[in-house]
Coordinates of C-alpha atoms in Angstrom, one line a residue:
Chain A
M1 CA 59.0 -244.9 107.3
R2 CA 62.0 -245.7 109.5
V3 CA 65.2 -243.7 109.0
M4 CA 68.7 -243.9 110.6
V5 CA 70.3 -240.6 111.3
F6 CA 74.0 -240.7 111.5
V7 CA 76.0 -238.1 113.4
K8 CA 79.2 -238.0 111.5
A9 CA 82.5 -237.9 113.4
T10 CA 84.8 -234.9 113.5
E11 CA 88.4 -234.5 114.7
D12 CA 87.1 -233.4 118.1
S13 CA 84.7 -236.4 118.5
E14 CA 87.6 -238.7 117.4
K15 CA 89.8 -237.3 120.2
G16 CA 87.1 -238.1 122.7
L17 CA 87.5 -234.7 124.4
P18 CA 86.8 -234.3 128.1
P19 CA 83.6 -232.3 128.7
T20 CA 84.1 -228.5 128.4
E21 CA 81.5 -225.8 129.2
D22 CA 80.5 -225.6 125.5
M23 CA 79.9 -229.3 125.5
T24 CA 77.7 -229.1 128.6
A25 CA 75.6 -226.5 126.9
M26 CA 75.4 -228.7 123.8
F27 CA 74.4 -231.7 125.9
E28 CA 71.6 -229.7 127.4
A29 CA 70.4 -228.5 124.0
M30 CA 70.6 -232.1 122.7
G31 CA 68.7 -233.4 125.7
K32 CA 65.9 -230.9 125.0
F33 CA 65.9 -231.9 121.3
N34 CA 65.7 -235.6 122.3
E35 CA 62.7 -234.8 124.6
E36 CA 61.0 -233.1 121.6
L37 CA 61.6 -236.2 119.5
V38 CA 60.1 -238.4 122.2
A39 CA 57.1 -236.2 122.7
A40 CA 56.4 -236.2 119.0
G41 CA 56.5 -240.0 118.8
V42 CA 59.5 -239.8 116.4
M43 CA 62.3 -241.3 118.5
V44 CA 62.7 -245.0 118.3
D45 CA 66.3 -245.4 119.3
G46 CA 69.6 -243.6 119.5
D47 CA 73.0 -243.5 121.2
G48 CA 76.5 -242.2 121.0
L49 CA 79.5 -244.1 119.9
K50 CA 83.0 -244.0 121.3
P51 CA 85.8 -242.8 119.1
S52 CA 87.1 -245.2 116.4
S53 CA 90.2 -245.8 118.6
A54 CA 88.0 -248.1 120.6
G55 CA 86.7 -249.8 117.4
K56 CA 87.8 -252.7 115.2
R57 CA 87.3 -253.5 111.6
I58 CA 87.1 -257.0 110.0
A59 CA 88.2 -257.0 106.4
F60 CA 86.9 -259.8 104.2
D61 CA 88.7 -261.0 101.1
G62 CA 87.4 -264.4 99.9
P63 CA 87.9 -266.8 102.8
S64 CA 90.4 -264.6 104.7
R65 CA 89.4 -262.3 107.6
A66 CA 91.8 -259.6 108.8
V67 CA 91.1 -257.7 112.0
I68 CA 92.2 -254.0 111.9
D69 CA 92.4 -252.0 115.1
G70 CA 91.2 -248.4 115.3
P71 CA 91.6 -245.5 115.2
F72 CA 90.7 -245.1 111.5
A73 CA 92.0 -242.3 109.3
E74 CA 89.1 -241.1 107.2
T75 CA 87.3 -239.1 110.0
R76 CA 84.6 -237.7 107.8
E77 CA 83.4 -241.2 107.0
L78 CA 83.2 -242.3 110.6
V79 CA 80.1 -242.2 112.7
A80 CA 79.9 -240.7 116.2
G81 CA 76.3 -241.5 117.0
Y82 CA 73.0 -242.4 115.6
W83 CA 69.2 -242.2 115.9
V84 CA 66.4 -244.3 114.5
W85 CA 63.4 -242.2 113.8
E86 CA 59.9 -243.1 112.6
V87 CA 58.7 -240.4 110.3
K88 CA 56.1 -239.9 107.5
D89 CA 58.6 -239.1 104.8
M90 CA 62.1 -237.8 104.1
D91 CA 60.8 -234.2 104.3
E92 CA 59.8 -234.7 107.9
A93 CA 63.1 -236.3 108.7
V94 CA 64.9 -233.3 107.2
A95 CA 62.7 -230.9 109.1
W96 CA 63.6 -232.6 112.3
A97 CA 67.3 -232.9 111.5
K98 CA 67.4 -229.1 110.8
R99 CA 66.1 -228.6 114.4
C100 CA 69.0 -230.6 115.9
P101 CA 71.5 -228.5 117.8
N102 CA 75.0 -228.7 116.2
P103 CA 76.3 -231.9 117.8
M104 CA 79.9 -230.8 117.6
P105 CA 82.0 -227.8 118.6
G106 CA 82.9 -227.0 114.9
P107 CA 81.3 -227.7 111.6
S108 CA 79.6 -231.1 111.5
E109 CA 77.2 -233.2 109.5
L110 CA 74.1 -235.4 109.9
E111 CA 73.2 -238.0 107.3
I112 CA 69.7 -239.5 107.0
R113 CA 69.3 -242.9 105.4
P114 CA 65.9 -244.6 105.0
F115 CA 65.6 -248.3 105.9
Y116 CA 64.5 -250.7 103.2
E117 CA 60.9 -251.8 103.5
M118 CA 59.0 -254.5 101.8
A119 CA 56.9 -251.8 100.0
D120 CA 60.0 -250.5 98.3
F121 CA 60.1 -253.6 96.1
G122 CA 56.5 -252.9 95.0
D123 CA 55.3 -255.2 92.2
A124 CA 58.8 -256.3 91.5
M125 CA 58.5 -258.4 94.7
T126 CA 56.4 -261.2 93.5
P127 CA 55.4 -264.0 95.9
E128 CA 57.9 -266.3 94.1
L129 CA 60.7 -263.7 94.6
A130 CA 59.7 -263.1 98.2
E131 CA 59.8 -266.9 98.8
R132 CA 63.2 -267.2 97.2
E133 CA 64.5 -264.3 99.3
Q134 CA 63.2 -265.9 102.4
K135 CA 64.8 -269.2 101.5
L136 CA 68.1 -267.3 100.9
R137 CA 67.8 -265.7 104.3
E138 CA 67.3 -269.1 105.9
K139 CA 70.3 -270.5 104.0
L140 CA 72.4 -267.6 105.2
G141 CA 71.7 -268.8 108.7
G142 CA 68.7 -266.6 109.5
E143 CA 67.3 -269.1 112.0
Chain B
M1 CA 66.8 -217.4 69.9
S2 CA 68.8 -220.6 69.4
A3 CA 67.6 -224.0 70.4
A4 CA 70.4 -224.2 73.0
M5 CA 69.4 -220.9 74.6
L6 CA 65.8 -222.1 74.7
A7 CA 66.9 -225.3 76.2
S8 CA 69.0 -223.6 78.9
R9 CA 66.2 -221.2 79.7
T10 CA 63.8 -224.2 80.1
I11 CA 66.3 -225.9 82.4
F12 CA 66.7 -222.7 84.4
A13 CA 62.9 -222.4 84.7
D14 CA 62.6 -226.0 85.8
K15 CA 65.3 -225.5 88.4
A16 CA 63.6 -222.4 89.8
G17 CA 60.3 -224.4 89.8
M18 CA 62.0 -227.3 91.6
A19 CA 63.6 -225.0 94.1
A20 CA 60.2 -223.4 94.9
D21 CA 58.6 -226.8 95.1
E22 CA 61.3 -228.0 97.5
T23 CA 60.9 -224.9 99.7
H24 CA 57.1 -225.5 99.8
R25 CA 57.7 -229.1 100.8
A26 CA 60.1 -228.2 103.4
I27 CA 57.7 -225.6 104.9
E28 CA 54.9 -228.1 104.8
A29 CA 57.0 -230.7 106.6
V30 CA 57.7 -228.1 109.4
F31 CA 54.0 -227.3 109.5
R32 CA 53.1 -231.0 109.8
I33 CA 55.4 -231.3 112.8
E34 CA 53.6 -228.3 114.5
R35 CA 50.1 -228.9 113.2
A36 CA 48.7 -231.0 116.1
R37 CA 50.1 -228.8 118.8
L38 CA 48.9 -225.8 116.9
I39 CA 45.3 -227.1 116.6
A40 CA 45.4 -228.2 120.2
G41 CA 46.4 -224.8 121.5
L42 CA 43.9 -223.0 119.3
A43 CA 41.0 -225.4 120.1
R44 CA 41.5 -224.8 123.8
V45 CA 40.8 -221.1 123.4
V46 CA 38.4 -220.8 120.5
R47 CA 36.6 -224.0 121.7
D48 CA 35.9 -225.1 118.2
V49 CA 38.0 -227.8 116.5
D50 CA 36.8 -226.7 113.0
R51 CA 37.8 -223.1 113.6
A52 CA 41.1 -224.3 115.1
E53 CA 41.9 -226.4 112.0
E54 CA 41.0 -223.4 109.8
L55 CA 43.3 -221.0 111.8
A56 CA 46.2 -223.5 111.6
Q57 CA 45.7 -223.8 107.9
D58 CA 45.6 -220.0 107.6
A59 CA 48.9 -219.8 109.4
L60 CA 50.4 -222.3 106.9
I61 CA 49.3 -220.0 104.0
V62 CA 51.0 -217.1 105.7
A63 CA 54.2 -219.2 106.2
L64 CA 54.2 -220.3 102.6
A65 CA 54.1 -216.6 101.6
E66 CA 56.7 -215.3 104.1
W67 CA 59.2 -218.1 104.8
P68 CA 60.6 -218.4 101.2
V69 CA 61.5 -214.7 101.5
R70 CA 62.6 -214.3 105.1
G71 CA 63.7 -217.9 105.8
V72 CA 62.3 -220.4 108.3
P73 CA 62.1 -218.8 111.8
G74 CA 64.1 -220.2 114.6
N75 CA 61.1 -221.3 116.5
P76 CA 58.6 -222.2 113.8
G77 CA 56.0 -223.5 116.2
A78 CA 55.8 -220.1 118.1
W79 CA 55.8 -218.2 114.8
L80 CA 52.9 -220.3 113.4
M81 CA 51.0 -219.9 116.7
A82 CA 51.5 -216.1 116.5
A83 CA 50.2 -216.0 112.9
A84 CA 47.1 -218.1 113.8
K85 CA 46.5 -215.9 116.8
R86 CA 46.5 -212.8 114.7
R87 CA 44.0 -214.4 112.4
A88 CA 41.8 -215.4 115.4
I89 CA 41.9 -211.9 116.9
D90 CA 41.2 -210.3 113.5
G91 CA 38.2 -212.7 113.2
I92 CA 36.9 -211.8 116.6
R93 CA 37.3 -208.0 116.0
H94 CA 35.6 -208.4 112.6
D95 CA 32.7 -210.3 114.2
A96 CA 32.5 -207.9 117.0
M97 CA 32.2 -204.9 114.6
R98 CA 29.5 -206.6 112.7
T99 CA 27.5 -207.9 115.6
R100 CA 28.4 -205.3 118.3
K101 CA 24.7 -204.7 118.9
H102 CA 23.9 -208.4 119.2
A103 CA 26.9 -209.0 121.4
E104 CA 26.0 -206.2 123.8
I105 CA 22.4 -207.6 124.1
A106 CA 23.8 -211.1 124.5
R107 CA 26.2 -210.0 127.2
E108 CA 23.5 -208.2 129.1
L109 CA 21.3 -211.3 128.9
D110 CA 24.1 -213.8 129.9
G111 CA 25.6 -211.5 132.5
E112 CA 29.0 -212.6 131.4
S113 CA 31.4 -211.1 128.9
D114 CA 32.2 -212.7 125.7
M115 CA 35.8 -213.7 125.1
S116 CA 37.5 -210.4 124.1
A117 CA 40.5 -210.2 121.8
E118 CA 42.7 -209.4 124.9
A119 CA 41.5 -212.4 126.8
L120 CA 42.1 -214.6 123.8
E121 CA 45.6 -213.2 123.5
A122 CA 46.3 -213.9 127.1
A123 CA 45.0 -217.4 126.9
L124 CA 47.1 -218.1 123.8
D125 CA 50.2 -217.0 125.6
D126 CA 49.6 -219.3 128.5
P127 CA 52.1 -222.1 128.1
L128 CA 50.4 -225.0 129.7
G129 CA 52.3 -227.6 127.7
D130 CA 49.6 -230.3 127.8
E131 CA 47.5 -228.9 125.0
L132 CA 48.2 -231.8 122.7
L133 CA 47.2 -234.3 125.4
G134 CA 44.0 -232.3 125.9
L135 CA 43.3 -232.5 122.2
I136 CA 43.8 -236.3 122.2
F137 CA 41.4 -236.7 125.2
A138 CA 38.8 -234.5 123.5
A139 CA 39.1 -236.5 120.2
C140 CA 38.7 -239.7 122.1
H141 CA 35.8 -238.6 124.3
P142 CA 33.3 -241.4 125.0
V143 CA 30.4 -239.4 123.6
I144 CA 31.8 -240.4 120.2
S145 CA 31.7 -243.9 118.8
P146 CA 35.0 -245.7 118.9
E147 CA 35.3 -245.7 115.0
A148 CA 34.6 -242.0 114.9
R149 CA 37.1 -241.4 117.7
A150 CA 39.7 -243.3 115.6
A151 CA 39.0 -241.2 112.5
L152 CA 39.0 -237.9 114.4
T153 CA 42.2 -238.7 116.2
L154 CA 44.0 -239.7 113.0
R155 CA 42.8 -236.5 111.4
L156 CA 43.6 -234.1 114.2
V157 CA 46.7 -235.7 115.9
G158 CA 48.0 -237.9 113.1
G159 CA 47.4 -235.2 110.4
L160 CA 45.9 -237.8 108.0
T161 CA 43.5 -236.5 105.4
A162 CA 40.0 -238.0 105.1
L163 CA 41.1 -239.8 102.0
E164 CA 44.1 -241.3 103.7
I165 CA 42.0 -242.5 106.6
A166 CA 39.4 -243.9 104.2
R167 CA 42.1 -245.9 102.4
A168 CA 43.4 -247.2 105.7
F169 CA 40.0 -248.4 106.8
L170 CA 38.9 -249.5 103.4
S171 CA 36.0 -247.0 103.5
N172 CA 35.2 -244.1 101.2
E173 CA 36.3 -240.6 101.6
A174 CA 32.8 -239.1 101.9
A175 CA 31.8 -241.6 104.6
I176 CA 35.0 -240.8 106.7
A177 CA 34.6 -237.0 106.2
A178 CA 30.9 -237.3 107.4
R179 CA 32.1 -239.3 110.3
I180 CA 34.7 -236.7 111.3
T181 CA 32.1 -233.9 110.9
R182 CA 29.6 -235.7 113.1
A183 CA 32.3 -236.4 115.7
K184 CA 33.3 -232.7 115.8
K185 CA 29.6 -231.7 116.2
A186 CA 29.2 -234.2 119.1
I187 CA 32.2 -232.7 120.9
A188 CA 30.8 -229.2 120.4
T189 CA 27.3 -230.2 121.5
A190 CA 28.6 -232.0 124.6
G191 CA 30.7 -229.0 125.5
V192 CA 33.8 -231.2 125.8
A193 CA 36.8 -229.2 127.2
F194 CA 40.1 -229.6 125.4
E195 CA 41.8 -230.5 128.6
V196 CA 43.2 -233.5 130.4
P197 CA 40.6 -234.7 132.8
R198 CA 41.7 -234.9 136.4
G199 CA 41.1 -237.1 139.4
A200 CA 38.6 -239.9 139.2
E201 CA 37.5 -238.9 135.7
L202 CA 41.0 -239.5 134.3
A203 CA 41.0 -243.3 134.6
G204 CA 37.8 -243.8 132.6
R205 CA 38.7 -241.2 129.9
L206 CA 42.2 -242.6 129.6
G207 CA 40.6 -246.0 129.0
S208 CA 38.7 -244.5 126.1
V209 CA 41.9 -243.0 124.6
L210 CA 43.8 -246.3 124.9
E211 CA 40.9 -248.2 123.3
V212 CA 41.1 -245.9 120.2
V213 CA 44.8 -246.3 119.8
Y214 CA 44.6 -250.1 120.1
L215 CA 41.6 -250.2 117.7
I216 CA 43.7 -248.3 115.1
F217 CA 46.6 -250.7 115.7
N218 CA 44.5 -253.8 115.4
E219 CA 42.9 -252.6 112.2
G220 CA 46.4 -252.6 110.8
Y221 CA 47.6 -255.8 112.5
A222 CA 44.7 -258.1 111.9
A223 CA 43.0 -256.4 109.0
T224 CA 39.3 -257.3 109.3
A225 CA 38.8 -256.9 105.5
G226 CA 40.7 -256.4 102.3
P227 CA 43.2 -258.3 100.3
S228 CA 46.1 -258.0 102.6
L229 CA 46.5 -259.6 106.0
V230 CA 48.3 -256.7 107.6
R231 CA 48.4 -252.9 106.9
P232 CA 51.6 -251.8 108.5
P233 CA 51.1 -248.0 107.9
L234 CA 48.1 -248.1 110.3
C235 CA 50.1 -250.0 112.9
A236 CA 52.9 -247.3 112.5
E237 CA 50.3 -244.6 113.1
A238 CA 49.0 -246.2 116.2
Q239 CA 52.5 -246.8 117.5
R240 CA 53.3 -243.1 116.9
L241 CA 50.2 -242.1 118.9
G242 CA 51.2 -244.6 121.6
R243 CA 54.7 -243.1 121.7
I244 CA 53.3 -239.6 121.9
L245 CA 51.1 -240.6 124.8
A246 CA 54.0 -242.4 126.6
G247 CA 56.1 -239.3 126.1
L248 CA 53.4 -237.1 127.6
M249 CA 52.2 -239.5 130.4
P250 CA 55.4 -241.4 131.3
E251 CA 54.0 -242.3 134.8
E252 CA 50.8 -244.0 133.5
P253 CA 51.5 -247.8 133.6
E254 CA 48.7 -248.7 131.2
V255 CA 49.9 -246.1 128.6
L256 CA 53.3 -247.8 128.7
G257 CA 51.7 -251.2 128.8
L258 CA 49.7 -250.6 125.6
L259 CA 52.8 -249.2 123.9
A260 CA 54.8 -252.3 125.0
L261 CA 52.1 -254.5 123.6
M262 CA 52.0 -252.7 120.3
E263 CA 55.8 -252.6 119.9
I264 CA 56.1 -256.3 120.6
Q265 CA 53.2 -257.3 118.3
A266 CA 54.5 -255.0 115.6
S267 CA 57.9 -256.7 115.8
R268 CA 56.3 -259.7 114.1
L269 CA 54.6 -257.8 111.2
A270 CA 57.1 -259.0 108.6
A271 CA 57.0 -262.6 109.8
R272 CA 53.2 -262.8 110.1
A273 CA 52.4 -263.1 106.4
G274 CA 54.0 -265.9 104.4
P275 CA 55.5 -265.4 100.9
D276 CA 52.1 -266.3 99.4
G277 CA 50.3 -263.7 101.7
R278 CA 49.0 -266.4 103.9
F279 CA 48.8 -266.0 107.7
V280 CA 51.7 -267.7 109.5
P281 CA 50.8 -268.7 113.1
L282 CA 53.2 -267.5 115.9
T283 CA 54.7 -270.9 116.5
E284 CA 55.7 -271.3 112.8
Q285 CA 57.0 -267.8 112.2
K286 CA 60.6 -267.3 111.2
R287 CA 61.9 -265.6 114.4
A288 CA 64.9 -264.2 112.6
R289 CA 62.5 -261.9 110.9
W290 CA 61.2 -260.4 114.2
D291 CA 62.2 -256.8 114.7
Q292 CA 64.6 -257.0 117.6
L293 CA 64.6 -253.2 118.0
L294 CA 60.9 -253.1 118.6
I295 CA 61.1 -256.1 120.9
R296 CA 63.8 -254.4 123.0
R297 CA 61.6 -251.3 123.2
G298 CA 58.7 -253.4 124.3
L299 CA 60.7 -255.2 127.0
N300 CA 62.1 -252.0 128.3
L301 CA 58.6 -250.4 128.5
L302 CA 57.4 -253.5 130.3
A303 CA 60.2 -253.2 132.9
R304 CA 59.1 -249.6 133.5
V305 CA 55.5 -250.7 133.9
E306 CA 56.6 -253.3 136.5
A307 CA 58.7 -250.7 138.3
L308 CA 55.6 -248.4 138.5
G309 CA 53.6 -251.2 140.0
G310 CA 51.3 -251.6 137.0
A311 CA 52.1 -255.2 136.0
D312 CA 48.5 -256.3 136.6
G313 CA 46.8 -253.9 134.2
P314 CA 45.0 -255.5 131.3
Y315 CA 47.4 -254.0 128.7
A316 CA 50.4 -254.7 130.8
L317 CA 49.4 -258.4 131.1
Q318 CA 48.8 -258.7 127.4
A319 CA 52.2 -257.1 126.8
A320 CA 53.7 -259.5 129.2
L321 CA 52.2 -262.4 127.3
A322 CA 53.5 -261.0 124.0
A323 CA 56.9 -260.6 125.7
C324 CA 57.0 -264.3 126.7
H325 CA 56.9 -265.2 123.0
A326 CA 59.3 -262.5 122.1
R327 CA 61.9 -263.8 124.6
A328 CA 61.7 -267.4 123.3
R329 CA 64.5 -268.0 120.8
T330 CA 62.5 -270.9 119.2
A331 CA 58.9 -272.0 119.6
A332 CA 60.0 -274.9 121.7
D333 CA 61.7 -272.6 124.2
T334 CA 58.3 -270.9 125.0
D335 CA 57.7 -270.7 128.7
W336 CA 54.1 -272.0 128.7
T337 CA 54.0 -272.2 132.5
Q338 CA 54.5 -268.5 132.8
I339 CA 52.0 -267.8 130.0
A340 CA 49.4 -270.0 131.8
G341 CA 50.0 -267.9 135.0
L342 CA 49.6 -264.6 133.1
Y343 CA 46.4 -265.8 131.6
D344 CA 45.1 -266.7 135.1
R345 CA 45.7 -263.1 136.1
L346 CA 44.3 -261.6 132.9
G347 CA 41.2 -263.7 133.3
Q348 CA 40.7 -262.0 136.7
V349 CA 41.2 -258.4 135.6
M350 CA 39.6 -258.7 132.2
P351 CA 37.1 -261.7 132.4
S352 CA 36.0 -262.8 129.0
P353 CA 35.2 -266.2 127.4
V354 CA 37.9 -265.6 124.7
V355 CA 40.5 -265.0 127.4
E356 CA 39.3 -268.2 129.1
L357 CA 39.7 -270.1 125.8
N358 CA 43.3 -268.8 125.4
R359 CA 43.9 -269.7 129.0
A360 CA 42.8 -273.2 128.3
V361 CA 45.2 -273.4 125.4
A362 CA 48.1 -272.1 127.6
H363 CA 47.3 -274.6 130.3
S364 CA 47.2 -277.5 127.8
M365 CA 50.6 -276.5 126.6
A366 CA 52.0 -276.1 130.1
F367 CA 50.3 -279.0 132.0
G368 CA 49.0 -281.3 129.3
P369 CA 45.8 -281.7 127.2
E370 CA 43.7 -282.9 130.2
A371 CA 44.2 -279.5 131.9
G372 CA 43.1 -277.8 128.7
L373 CA 40.0 -280.0 128.4
R374 CA 39.0 -279.2 132.0
L375 CA 39.1 -275.5 131.4
V376 CA 37.5 -275.6 128.0
D377 CA 34.6 -277.7 129.4
A378 CA 33.9 -275.0 131.9
I379 CA 33.2 -272.4 129.2
A380 CA 31.6 -274.7 126.6
D381 CA 28.2 -273.1 127.2
A382 CA 29.3 -269.4 127.1
A383 CA 27.0 -267.5 124.7
A384 CA 29.9 -265.5 123.3
L385 CA 31.6 -268.7 122.1
R386 CA 28.5 -270.2 120.4
N387 CA 29.4 -270.8 116.7
Y388 CA 33.0 -269.7 117.5
A389 CA 35.2 -272.0 115.5
P390 CA 38.3 -271.7 117.7
L391 CA 36.5 -273.4 120.6
P392 CA 35.9 -276.8 118.9
A393 CA 39.3 -276.4 117.2
A394 CA 41.1 -276.1 120.5
R395 CA 39.1 -278.9 122.1
G396 CA 39.9 -281.1 119.0
D397 CA 43.6 -280.3 119.5
F398 CA 43.4 -281.3 123.2
L399 CA 41.6 -284.5 122.4
L400 CA 44.0 -285.4 119.6
R401 CA 47.0 -284.9 121.9
A402 CA 45.2 -287.0 124.5
G403 CA 44.8 -289.8 122.0
R404 CA 41.0 -289.6 121.9
Y405 CA 40.9 -289.6 118.0
A406 CA 37.3 -290.2 117.3
E407 CA 36.2 -287.4 119.6
A408 CA 38.9 -285.1 118.2
K409 CA 37.8 -285.8 114.6
A410 CA 34.2 -284.8 115.5
Q411 CA 35.4 -281.5 117.0
F412 CA 37.6 -280.6 114.0
E413 CA 34.7 -281.3 111.7
A414 CA 32.4 -279.1 113.8
A415 CA 35.1 -276.3 113.8
A416 CA 35.4 -276.6 110.0
G417 CA 31.6 -276.2 109.7
L418 CA 31.8 -273.0 111.7
S419 CA 34.7 -271.4 109.9
A420 CA 34.0 -268.8 107.3
N421 CA 37.6 -268.8 106.1
E422 CA 38.5 -271.3 103.3
R423 CA 42.1 -271.7 104.2
E424 CA 41.2 -272.3 107.9
R425 CA 38.5 -274.8 106.9
D426 CA 41.0 -276.8 104.8
F427 CA 43.4 -276.8 107.7
L428 CA 40.8 -278.1 110.1
L429 CA 39.6 -280.8 107.7
A430 CA 43.2 -281.9 107.3
R431 CA 43.4 -282.3 111.0
A432 CA 40.2 -284.3 111.1
A433 CA 41.7 -286.6 108.5
V434 CA 44.8 -287.1 110.7
C435 CA 42.5 -288.2 113.5
A436 CA 40.8 -290.6 111.2
G437 CA 44.1 -292.1 110.1
S438 CA 45.4 -292.4 113.7
S439 CA 42.3 -294.2 115.0
G440 CA 42.6 -296.6 112.1
G441 CA 39.2 -295.8 110.7

């Protein structure tokens, strides 16, 4: 299964701090962890994101679209980086996540979210439903 | 005792049970991550895959007893290895006590000492780092049949059970278990070392490893039997093996080439079967459903292959072909001239009638139906293509596009007669009918 692992933002990550000695050590540990993920065939993708001050939001309400400039207030809900991992199950994802060095100077959090897969729909996904879904995708401008 | 108290006690018991269950699952997940490396390190010194698997399993049992009490150690891999090592040494001491007399006689006869507990300990402490790769090379040794290599690799490296492998290959558990046992025996009999071969031997042995990984992938991608057209979990297993190999051998162009090929092909898994489960050919697939993440990985890998000077390897060329389709936003955007050129090169490094046939199709798309006909006529007598429906089907397509309807109709009918697949047959007969309509007869 494929999971996305979010590195949640902290006040420090939102400040976009210049590299300190602590951070150099963390980067080194993170580099080693990433190498382990690659060697185990788990790593599919991953990167870090700039603080939300560099970001924008587009708010939808009916036909209207409002653009909101960052930074955004609710730090704990923001994302500072992500991985995409291919693992057998959530247990394996959790086991890998526990091995991750703390990505932040203070307390921080990772969040693991599995991707939807066709198999998740099981028998509920009849051929008719699948076709309807595909037609919907096409209507939504899939192609 | 009141009902409420009873209920709360039951809930408490359930909670404790659930917590224990969760701890067990967490420990097993850690073990699964370490298992292949553990077996690899142990196999190298005890020179027996079965024993290595047993020792690894013993270490798990010790962990299940100790970790819930003391917590998961900081370096679980090293901890499990130490536990397995203690078991191995105990085993050797035990055997030595029992058969000291025999061992002494054997030593005198052989003139060389048996592996002592101390030597074993030293060997286990030796951090070579390429144990896992050595295990993969041993499991994929050419003394074993490709199917048995695939089963053994999935067992030892992928950590799948015989039942899981049997399900994936639509076989039964007993047959797969027997296959794995025979493969282990063959390795032991041949005295295969659990090491990465060096020098001239490496190329041949690496070919054997890549063949196994691609066999597993293809079994998932173009399921040879069974109700579903594709079996994505088997593809995922092969991709994981490919990614492990690429991580361990980042300078081997064909390792990266195979991974690039698998990533790009797997990007089409969701688009390959239609809503009714029917096969959807490449040109008709909904490209919005292609997995762009996998395509990007494939293209990046291919760029590295080219930088390493390996663009002409058979896997690299097949990956480059897959990449041509991946890069085209629509089927009409496909760069057939480039594809024809790649098939020319593939035909040289990996000559085969099937490659030639694909080459003819590519040339017909790039340079017109006459070019395709010329190439397909050159291979018309190849024994491998006798009774091969795609050959007359391709020729029929070229003739139809060239406006030679009567000849095209005969080719489509011949192809339909050779096809074992009902849907394919209907498709070919429909094309024959188009020819009949176009020629006015």
